[in-house]
Short mmCIF file of C-alpha atoms in Angstrom, two decimals:
data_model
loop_
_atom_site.label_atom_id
_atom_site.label_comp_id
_atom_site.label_asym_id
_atom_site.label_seq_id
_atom_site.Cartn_x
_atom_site.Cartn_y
_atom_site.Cartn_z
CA UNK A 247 120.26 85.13 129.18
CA UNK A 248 117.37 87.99 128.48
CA UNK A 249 117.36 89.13 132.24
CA UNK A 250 121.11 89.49 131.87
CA UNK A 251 120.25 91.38 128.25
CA UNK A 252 118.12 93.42 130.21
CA UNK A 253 120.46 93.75 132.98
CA UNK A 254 123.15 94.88 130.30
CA UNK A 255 122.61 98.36 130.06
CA UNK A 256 125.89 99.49 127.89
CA UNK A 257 124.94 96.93 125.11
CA UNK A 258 121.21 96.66 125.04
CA UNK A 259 118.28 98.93 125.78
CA UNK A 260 114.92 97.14 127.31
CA UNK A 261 110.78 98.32 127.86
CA UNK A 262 107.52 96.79 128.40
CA UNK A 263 105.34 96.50 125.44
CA UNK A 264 101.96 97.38 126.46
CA UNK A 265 100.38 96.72 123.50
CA UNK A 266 101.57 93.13 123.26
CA UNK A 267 102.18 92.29 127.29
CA UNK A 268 105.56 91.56 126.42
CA UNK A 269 109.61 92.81 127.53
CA UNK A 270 111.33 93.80 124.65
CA UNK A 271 115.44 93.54 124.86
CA UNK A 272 117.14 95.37 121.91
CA UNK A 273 121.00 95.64 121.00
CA UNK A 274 122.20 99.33 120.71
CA UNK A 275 123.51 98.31 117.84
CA UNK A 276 120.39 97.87 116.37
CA UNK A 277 120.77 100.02 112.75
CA UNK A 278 124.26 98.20 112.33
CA UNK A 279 122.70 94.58 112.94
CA UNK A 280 120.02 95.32 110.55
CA UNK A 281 122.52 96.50 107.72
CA UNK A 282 124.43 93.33 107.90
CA UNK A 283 121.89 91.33 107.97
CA UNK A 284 120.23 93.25 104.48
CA UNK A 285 123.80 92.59 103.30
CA UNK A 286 123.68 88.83 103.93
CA UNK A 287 120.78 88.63 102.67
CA UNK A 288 120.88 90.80 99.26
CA UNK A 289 124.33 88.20 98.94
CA UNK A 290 122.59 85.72 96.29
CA UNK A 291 118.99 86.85 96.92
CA UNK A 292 116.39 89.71 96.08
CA UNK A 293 114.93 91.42 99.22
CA UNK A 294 111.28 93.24 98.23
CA UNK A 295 109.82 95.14 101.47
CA UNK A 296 106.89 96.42 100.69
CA UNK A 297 103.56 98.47 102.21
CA UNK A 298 100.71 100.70 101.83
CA UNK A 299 102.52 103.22 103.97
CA UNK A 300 106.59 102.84 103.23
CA UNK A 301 107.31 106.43 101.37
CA UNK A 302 107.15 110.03 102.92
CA UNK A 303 106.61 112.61 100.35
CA UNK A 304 107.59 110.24 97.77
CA UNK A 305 111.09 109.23 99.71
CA UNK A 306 112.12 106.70 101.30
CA UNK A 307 114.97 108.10 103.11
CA UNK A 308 113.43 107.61 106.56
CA UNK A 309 113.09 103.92 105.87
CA UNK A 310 116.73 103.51 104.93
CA UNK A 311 117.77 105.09 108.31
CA UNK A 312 116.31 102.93 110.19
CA UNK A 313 117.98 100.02 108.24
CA UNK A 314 121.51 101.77 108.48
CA UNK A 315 121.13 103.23 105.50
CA UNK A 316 121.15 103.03 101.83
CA UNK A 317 122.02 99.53 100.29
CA UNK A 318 124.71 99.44 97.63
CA UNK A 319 121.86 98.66 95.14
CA UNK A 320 118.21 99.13 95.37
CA UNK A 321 115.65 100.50 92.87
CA UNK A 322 112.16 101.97 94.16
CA UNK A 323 108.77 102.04 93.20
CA UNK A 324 105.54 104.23 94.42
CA UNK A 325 102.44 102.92 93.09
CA UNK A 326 98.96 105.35 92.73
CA UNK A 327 96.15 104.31 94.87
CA UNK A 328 93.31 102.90 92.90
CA UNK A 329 91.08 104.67 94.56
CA UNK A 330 89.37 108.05 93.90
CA UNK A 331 90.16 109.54 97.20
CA UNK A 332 89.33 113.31 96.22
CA UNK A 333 85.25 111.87 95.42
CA UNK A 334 85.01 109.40 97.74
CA UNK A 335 86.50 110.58 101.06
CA UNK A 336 86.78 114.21 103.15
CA UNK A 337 88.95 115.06 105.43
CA UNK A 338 87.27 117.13 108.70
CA UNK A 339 89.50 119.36 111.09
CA UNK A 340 86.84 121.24 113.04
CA UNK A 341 88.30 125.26 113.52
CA UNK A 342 87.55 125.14 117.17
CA UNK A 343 89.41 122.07 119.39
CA UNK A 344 91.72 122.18 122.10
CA UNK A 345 95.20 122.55 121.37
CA UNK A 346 96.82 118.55 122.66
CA UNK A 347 98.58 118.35 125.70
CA UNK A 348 100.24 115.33 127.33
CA UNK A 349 98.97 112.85 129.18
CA UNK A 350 100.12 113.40 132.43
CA UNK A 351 98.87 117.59 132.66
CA UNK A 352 96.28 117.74 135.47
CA UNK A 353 93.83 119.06 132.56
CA UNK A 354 94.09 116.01 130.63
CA UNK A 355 90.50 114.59 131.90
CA UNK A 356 89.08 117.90 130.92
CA UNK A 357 90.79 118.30 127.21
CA UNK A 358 89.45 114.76 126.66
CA UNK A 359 85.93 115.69 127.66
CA UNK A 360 86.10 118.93 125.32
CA UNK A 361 87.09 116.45 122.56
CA UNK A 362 84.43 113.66 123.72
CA UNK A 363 81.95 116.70 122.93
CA UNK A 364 82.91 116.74 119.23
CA UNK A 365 82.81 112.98 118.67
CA UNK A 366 79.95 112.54 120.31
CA UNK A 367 78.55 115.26 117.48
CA UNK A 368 79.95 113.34 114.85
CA UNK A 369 78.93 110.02 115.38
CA UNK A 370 75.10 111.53 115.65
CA UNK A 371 75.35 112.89 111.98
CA UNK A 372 76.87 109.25 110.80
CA UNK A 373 74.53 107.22 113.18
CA UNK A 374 77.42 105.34 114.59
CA UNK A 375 79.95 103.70 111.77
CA UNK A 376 82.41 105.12 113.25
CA UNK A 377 85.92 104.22 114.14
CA UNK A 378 87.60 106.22 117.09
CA UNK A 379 91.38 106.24 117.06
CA UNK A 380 93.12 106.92 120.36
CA UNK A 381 97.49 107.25 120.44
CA UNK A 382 97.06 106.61 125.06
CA UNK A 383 95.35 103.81 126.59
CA UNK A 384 94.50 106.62 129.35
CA UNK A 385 93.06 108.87 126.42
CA UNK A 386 91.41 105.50 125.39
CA UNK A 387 89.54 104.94 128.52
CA UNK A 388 88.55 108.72 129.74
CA UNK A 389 87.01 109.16 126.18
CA UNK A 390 85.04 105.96 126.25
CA UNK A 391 83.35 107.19 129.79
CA UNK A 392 82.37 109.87 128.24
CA UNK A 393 80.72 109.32 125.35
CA UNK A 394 79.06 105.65 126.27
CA UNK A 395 76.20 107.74 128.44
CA UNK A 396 75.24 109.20 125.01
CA UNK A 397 75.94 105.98 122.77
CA UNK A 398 73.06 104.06 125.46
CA UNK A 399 70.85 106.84 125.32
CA UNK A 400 70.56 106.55 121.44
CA UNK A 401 71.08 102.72 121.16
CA UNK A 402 74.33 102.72 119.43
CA UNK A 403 77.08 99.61 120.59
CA UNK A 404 80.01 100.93 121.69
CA UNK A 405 82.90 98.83 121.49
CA UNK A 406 86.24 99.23 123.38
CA UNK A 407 89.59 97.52 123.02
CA UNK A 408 90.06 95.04 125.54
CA UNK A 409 87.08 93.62 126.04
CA UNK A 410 88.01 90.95 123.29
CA UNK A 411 90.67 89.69 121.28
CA UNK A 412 90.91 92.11 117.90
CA UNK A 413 89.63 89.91 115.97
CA UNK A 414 86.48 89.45 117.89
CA UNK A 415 85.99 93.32 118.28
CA UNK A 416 86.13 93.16 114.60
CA UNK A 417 83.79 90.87 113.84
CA UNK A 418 81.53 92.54 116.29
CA UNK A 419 81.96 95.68 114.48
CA UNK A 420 81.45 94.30 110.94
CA UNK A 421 78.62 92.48 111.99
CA UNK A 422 76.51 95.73 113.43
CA UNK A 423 76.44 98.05 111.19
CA UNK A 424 75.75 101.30 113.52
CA UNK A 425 78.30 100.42 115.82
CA UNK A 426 81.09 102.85 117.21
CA UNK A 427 84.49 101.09 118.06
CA UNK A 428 86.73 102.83 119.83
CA UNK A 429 91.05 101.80 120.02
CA UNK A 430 94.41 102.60 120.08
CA UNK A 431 97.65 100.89 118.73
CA UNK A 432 96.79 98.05 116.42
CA UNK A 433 93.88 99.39 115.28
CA UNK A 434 96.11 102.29 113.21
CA UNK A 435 96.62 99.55 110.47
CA UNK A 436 95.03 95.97 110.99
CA UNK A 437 91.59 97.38 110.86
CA UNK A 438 89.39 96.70 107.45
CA UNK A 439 86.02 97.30 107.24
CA UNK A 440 84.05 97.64 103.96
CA UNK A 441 81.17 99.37 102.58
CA UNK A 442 78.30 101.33 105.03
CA UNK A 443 80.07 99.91 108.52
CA UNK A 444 82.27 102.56 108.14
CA UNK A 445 81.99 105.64 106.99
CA UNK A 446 83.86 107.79 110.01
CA UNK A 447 87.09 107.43 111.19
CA UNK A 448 87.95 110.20 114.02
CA UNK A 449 91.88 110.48 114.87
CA UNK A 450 91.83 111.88 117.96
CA UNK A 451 95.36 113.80 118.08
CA UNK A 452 98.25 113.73 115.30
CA UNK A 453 99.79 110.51 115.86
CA UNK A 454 103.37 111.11 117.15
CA UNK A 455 105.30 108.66 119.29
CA UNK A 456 105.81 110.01 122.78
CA UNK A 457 109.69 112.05 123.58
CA UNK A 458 110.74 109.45 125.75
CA UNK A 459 109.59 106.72 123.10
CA UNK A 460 112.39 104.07 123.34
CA UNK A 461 112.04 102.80 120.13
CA UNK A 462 112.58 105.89 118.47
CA UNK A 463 115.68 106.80 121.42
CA UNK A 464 117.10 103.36 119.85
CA UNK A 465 117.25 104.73 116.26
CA UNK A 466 117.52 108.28 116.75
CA UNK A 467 121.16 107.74 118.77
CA UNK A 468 123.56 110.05 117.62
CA UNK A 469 120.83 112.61 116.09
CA UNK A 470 121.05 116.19 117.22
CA UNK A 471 117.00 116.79 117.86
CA UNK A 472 115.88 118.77 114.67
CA UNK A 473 117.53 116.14 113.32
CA UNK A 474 115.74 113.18 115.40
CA UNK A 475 112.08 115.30 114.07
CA UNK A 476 113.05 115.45 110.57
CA UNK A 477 114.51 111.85 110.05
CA UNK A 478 112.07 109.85 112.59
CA UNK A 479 109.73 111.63 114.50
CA UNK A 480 107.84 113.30 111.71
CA UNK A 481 107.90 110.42 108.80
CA UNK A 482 106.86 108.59 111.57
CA UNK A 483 104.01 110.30 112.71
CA UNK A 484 102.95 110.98 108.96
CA UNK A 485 102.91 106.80 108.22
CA UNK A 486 100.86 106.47 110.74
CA UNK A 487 98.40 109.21 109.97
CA UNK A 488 98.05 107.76 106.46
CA UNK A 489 97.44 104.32 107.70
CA UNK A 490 94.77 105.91 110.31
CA UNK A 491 93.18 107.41 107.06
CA UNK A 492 93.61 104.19 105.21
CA UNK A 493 91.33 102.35 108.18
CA UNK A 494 88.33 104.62 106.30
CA UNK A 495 88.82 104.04 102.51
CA UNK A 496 89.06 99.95 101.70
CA UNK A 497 87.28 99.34 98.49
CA UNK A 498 86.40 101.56 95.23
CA UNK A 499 82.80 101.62 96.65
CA UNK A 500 83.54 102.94 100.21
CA UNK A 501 83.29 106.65 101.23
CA UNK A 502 83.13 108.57 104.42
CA UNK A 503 84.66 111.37 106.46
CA UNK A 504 88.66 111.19 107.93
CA UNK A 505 88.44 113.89 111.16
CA UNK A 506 91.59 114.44 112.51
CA UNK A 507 90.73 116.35 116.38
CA UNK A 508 94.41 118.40 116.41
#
């Protein structure tokens, strides 16, 4: 039945998952399934989604796309942060860093070594505590060669995702206090670490899904493209940048530096 979803190319869309080592199979219908099923649901029952990162500039307009849009009735609510962001947190984009460029530009190696030069900067100032955030796997693993030569030289653990389970790269993390972890995907939001552990978090490029992304193909159908930036690609890429900056700020006590390399 899924290879034949998979197969099915007028009624489904299909790609590997990576991140997860999975095939994902999704109906092109996708935004209409999801408003019936809010409509079932929202029948005889409340339906409360809620997050840290939900609202874009105080709307949640991008949200409602996504679910086929606006229910018949639905109240919102934004909540302040209880947290003192403006004392206890700076945000670092050095004046002089390669402009991005993609992945598969024969220059790639060499913009990632530019950029290894600048963390490798950082993480001497903090003494480690710092989280690297990465939006490639190939990004991922060309930075990590080049800053672990420096890391061993001053003692520092460096820490990669992949050599363990999350949660075991966590704890390992946690547990040594100058450590430098370095990740991609997951580690966006499911990533807390309190107090002196962490008081870096370097975001390596702005974090927006790729142009072929077929996630974002799936709900931007139908959308002329400055449409397709306005509705999904940019809300998009702003949730995750806030919940790349959340990764540094986790408690009223914390504090720390939020570099952003683009």
């Amino acid at each position: 039945e899924r290879i034949d979803k998979i197969l099915n190319i007028n009624e489904y869309t299909s790609w590997f998952d990576f991140e997860n080592d999975s095939i994902v199979v999704v109906s092109l219908k996708f935004r209409e399934n999801i408003k019936k099923i809010i409509e079932k649901l929202t029948l005889h029952n409340k339906v409360i989604f809620m997050s840290g990162t939900l609202a874009v500039n105080g709307s949640f307009d991008s949200v409602y796309y996504s679910f086929g849009g606006h229910p018949p009735k639905h109240c919102e609510k934004i909540y302040d942060t209880v947290f003192d962001l403006r004392k206890q947190a700076i945000v670092y984009v050095p004046k002089k860093i390669p402009k991005p460029i993609s992945t598969l530009d024969p220059k790639f190696e060499n913009y990632c070594r530019d950029l290894s030069k600048e963390i490798t900067k950082l993480i001497n100032i903090t003494g480690g505590r710092t989280l690297i955030l990465c939006t490639s796997h190939k990004q991922l693993n060309i930075l990590y060669n080049y800053i672990k030569p420096d890391l061993e030289k001053s003692g520092i653990t460096f820490l990669k995702q992949g050599e363990k389970s999350i949660e075991l790269l966590t704890e390992d993390f946690k547990k040594d206090e100058a450590s430098v972890l370095i990740g991609t995907g997951s580690f966006f939001a499911g990533l807390s670490v309190k107090k002196k552990a962490l008081i870096s978090v370097i975001l390596c490029r702005l974090p927006f899904l790729p142009p072929d992304d077929p996630f974002v193909d799936l709900i931007a159908n139908g959308l002329s493209s400055k449409e397709k930036m306005e509705i999904i690609n940019f809300p998009r890429m702003l949730i995750r940048l806030m919940q790349a900056g959340g990764r540094l700020i986790r408690t009223i006590e914390d504090f720390g530096c939020f570099t952003i390399l683009d």
